[in-house]
Amino acid sequence: MHRDRTVGELLREWRRRRRLSQLDLAVQADVSSRHISFVETGRTIPSRRMLLHLAQHLDVPLRERNRLLVAAGYAPAYERRPLEDPELARAYEAIQGVLRGHEPFPAVAVDHHWNVLLSNPAMEIFLDGVDPELLRSPVNMMRLGLDPRGFAPRLQNLGQVRAYLLPRLARQAARTGDPQLSALYEELRSYGTEDDPPTAGPTDIAMPIRLRHDGVELSFFSTITTFGAAFDITLEEIAIETLFPADATTTAYLRRPAPLRGSR
């Protein structure tokens, strides 16, 4: 029978995930290592304030901080509202503004599982030939990029993209302790080989994405934007990926009038 985990067990797991000893955490959080030991062994229930203090120093995601609080007998501290909630209207407008402002170049907003929340029209270039099954909600950008049914066959540097994205996904799964991310990592890893990953070229300024589209090779590099100091779970978990042309050919292609871009 499943047993709810104690706050001490959860705290110990996060400390070990961050590769900290009890003394390391004590020094970092300016508390006694004895107190941390007592919390982890269940001899002491930390105050709500202390628990949030330790969670902050362990960089525990907001949704997991709520779990710690509930395990200790306290009410959750952080809300999780839908992105369309009126309370998040300003943030929603900001995301839309970033996506619109980045046109005619591709941009997409994803949640913590890499499911698409919003995108701009330029992202359509990645959807040519994608299996309709992958376009059913929720559409997952990691799966679109690495699943053979997605746009992976059109990536001219698929090995390089895999060598960048898979370790990134593994680190995210380890940092958050999210089993769904771990399952996604195992799924996507199964689509490739364990060959040595290609190394970056001497002229690369970031991990390139080279996509064959409409008879043209388009080249991009990307940046990720997140909300700083978010106090809502939804906002903390949103990432906006903006793709920039990495060469003149891509810039010229994307700036062509929309009816002339391709067959779609």
Tab-separated table of N, CA, C and O in Angstrom, residues 2 7 9 38 41 69 75 78 86 88 106-107 145 148 158 171 175 196 199 209 224-225 228 238 243 250 253:
chain	number	residue	atom	x	y	z
A	2	HIS	N	0.506	2.228	-0.812
A	2	HIS	CA	1.308	3.444	-0.923
A	2	HIS	C	1.249	4.246	0.378
A	2	HIS	O	0.199	4.409	0.984
A	7	VAL	N	7.888	14.740	5.549
A	7	VAL	CA	8.619	15.931	5.127
A	7	VAL	C	10.120	15.703	5.242
A	7	VAL	O	10.901	16.195	4.421
A	9	GLU	N	11.741	12.847	4.798
A	9	GLU	CA	12.178	12.027	3.668
A	9	GLU	C	12.273	12.861	2.393
A	9	GLU	O	13.235	12.719	1.614
A	38	PHE	N	17.629	16.477	12.558
A	38	PHE	CA	16.395	16.196	13.292
A	38	PHE	C	15.173	16.263	12.378
A	38	PHE	O	14.236	15.463	12.511
A	41	THR	N	15.141	13.085	10.095
A	41	THR	CA	14.836	11.840	10.796
A	41	THR	C	13.459	11.865	11.451
A	41	THR	O	13.035	10.866	12.045
A	69	LEU	N	5.298	21.363	2.116
A	69	LEU	CA	4.443	22.014	3.112
A	69	LEU	C	3.308	21.099	3.552
A	69	LEU	O	3.015	20.979	4.746
A	75	ALA	N	-0.636	24.388	4.888
A	75	ALA	CA	-1.345	24.645	3.633
A	75	ALA	C	-0.344	24.996	2.533
A	75	ALA	O	0.728	25.562	2.808
A	78	TYR	N	1.760	28.155	-2.809
A	78	TYR	CA	1.798	28.638	-4.186
A	78	TYR	C	0.591	28.138	-4.969
A	78	TYR	O	0.220	26.968	-4.877
A	86	PRO	N	-7.703	35.343	-15.332
A	86	PRO	CA	-7.579	36.810	-15.326
A	86	PRO	C	-6.419	37.324	-14.481
A	86	PRO	O	-5.832	38.361	-14.785
A	88	LEU	N	-3.556	36.162	-14.368
A	88	LEU	CA	-2.322	36.032	-15.144
A	88	LEU	C	-2.414	36.787	-16.475
A	88	LEU	O	-1.598	36.565	-17.373
A	106	PRO	N	10.525	31.978	-35.855
A	106	PRO	CA	9.716	31.086	-35.021
A	106	PRO	C	9.918	31.344	-33.522
A	106	PRO	O	11.016	31.649	-33.062
A	107	ALA	N	8.839	31.167	-32.771
A	107	ALA	CA	8.891	31.259	-31.307
A	107	ALA	C	7.748	30.438	-30.742
A	107	ALA	O	6.667	30.361	-31.332
A	145	GLY	N	10.569	17.054	-32.121
A	145	GLY	CA	11.915	17.199	-32.652
A	145	GLY	C	12.705	15.907	-32.748
A	145	GLY	O	13.562	15.782	-33.626
A	148	PRO	N	10.912	9.976	-34.770
A	148	PRO	CA	11.004	9.819	-36.231
A	148	PRO	C	9.731	10.228	-36.968
A	148	PRO	O	9.775	10.498	-38.176
A	158	LEU	N	20.670	15.996	-36.943
A	158	LEU	CA	19.878	15.344	-35.898
A	158	LEU	C	20.747	14.853	-34.747
A	158	LEU	O	20.392	15.004	-33.580
A	171	ARG	N	18.914	16.493	-17.264
A	171	ARG	CA	19.203	17.406	-16.151
A	171	ARG	C	17.916	17.985	-15.579
A	171	ARG	O	17.774	18.129	-14.362
A	175	ARG	N	16.680	17.584	-11.833
A	175	ARG	CA	16.528	18.781	-10.998
A	175	ARG	C	15.139	18.845	-10.382
A	175	ARG	O	14.978	19.264	-9.236
A	196	ASP	N	29.056	8.282	-30.271
A	196	ASP	CA	29.602	9.521	-29.728
A	196	ASP	C	28.928	10.707	-30.394
A	196	ASP	O	28.820	10.773	-31.625
A	199	THR	N	30.604	16.978	-32.067
A	199	THR	CA	31.044	18.126	-31.284
A	199	THR	C	30.703	19.417	-32.018
A	199	THR	O	30.459	19.423	-33.221
A	209	ILE	N	20.353	24.476	-35.281
A	209	ILE	CA	19.277	23.614	-35.758
A	209	ILE	C	19.208	23.818	-37.260
A	209	ILE	O	18.909	24.915	-37.731
A	224	ILE	N	16.266	30.745	-24.628
A	224	ILE	CA	15.166	30.389	-23.738
A	224	ILE	C	14.939	31.536	-22.753
A	224	ILE	O	15.881	32.010	-22.113
A	225	THR	N	13.688	31.965	-22.627
A	225	THR	CA	13.306	33.020	-21.688
A	225	THR	C	12.337	32.450	-20.665
A	225	THR	O	11.407	31.731	-21.022
A	228	GLY	N	11.356	35.587	-14.266
A	228	GLY	CA	12.207	35.679	-13.092
A	228	GLY	C	11.391	35.849	-11.830
A	228	GLY	O	10.408	36.580	-11.813
A	238	ILE	N	6.824	28.009	-17.214
A	238	ILE	CA	6.748	28.387	-18.628
A	238	ILE	C	8.127	28.790	-19.142
A	238	ILE	O	8.878	29.504	-18.477
A	243	LEU	N	13.653	31.299	-31.809
A	243	LEU	CA	14.668	30.829	-32.759
A	243	LEU	C	15.091	31.979	-33.664
A	243	LEU	O	14.241	32.688	-34.216
A	250	THR	N	18.562	31.846	-44.326
A	250	THR	CA	17.389	31.653	-43.467
A	250	THR	C	16.665	32.971	-43.233
A	250	THR	O	15.424	33.037	-43.276
A	253	TYR	N	14.754	33.860	-46.376
A	253	TYR	CA	13.610	32.984	-46.610
A	253	TYR	C	12.437	33.365	-45.701
A	253	TYR	O	11.291	33.467	-46.149
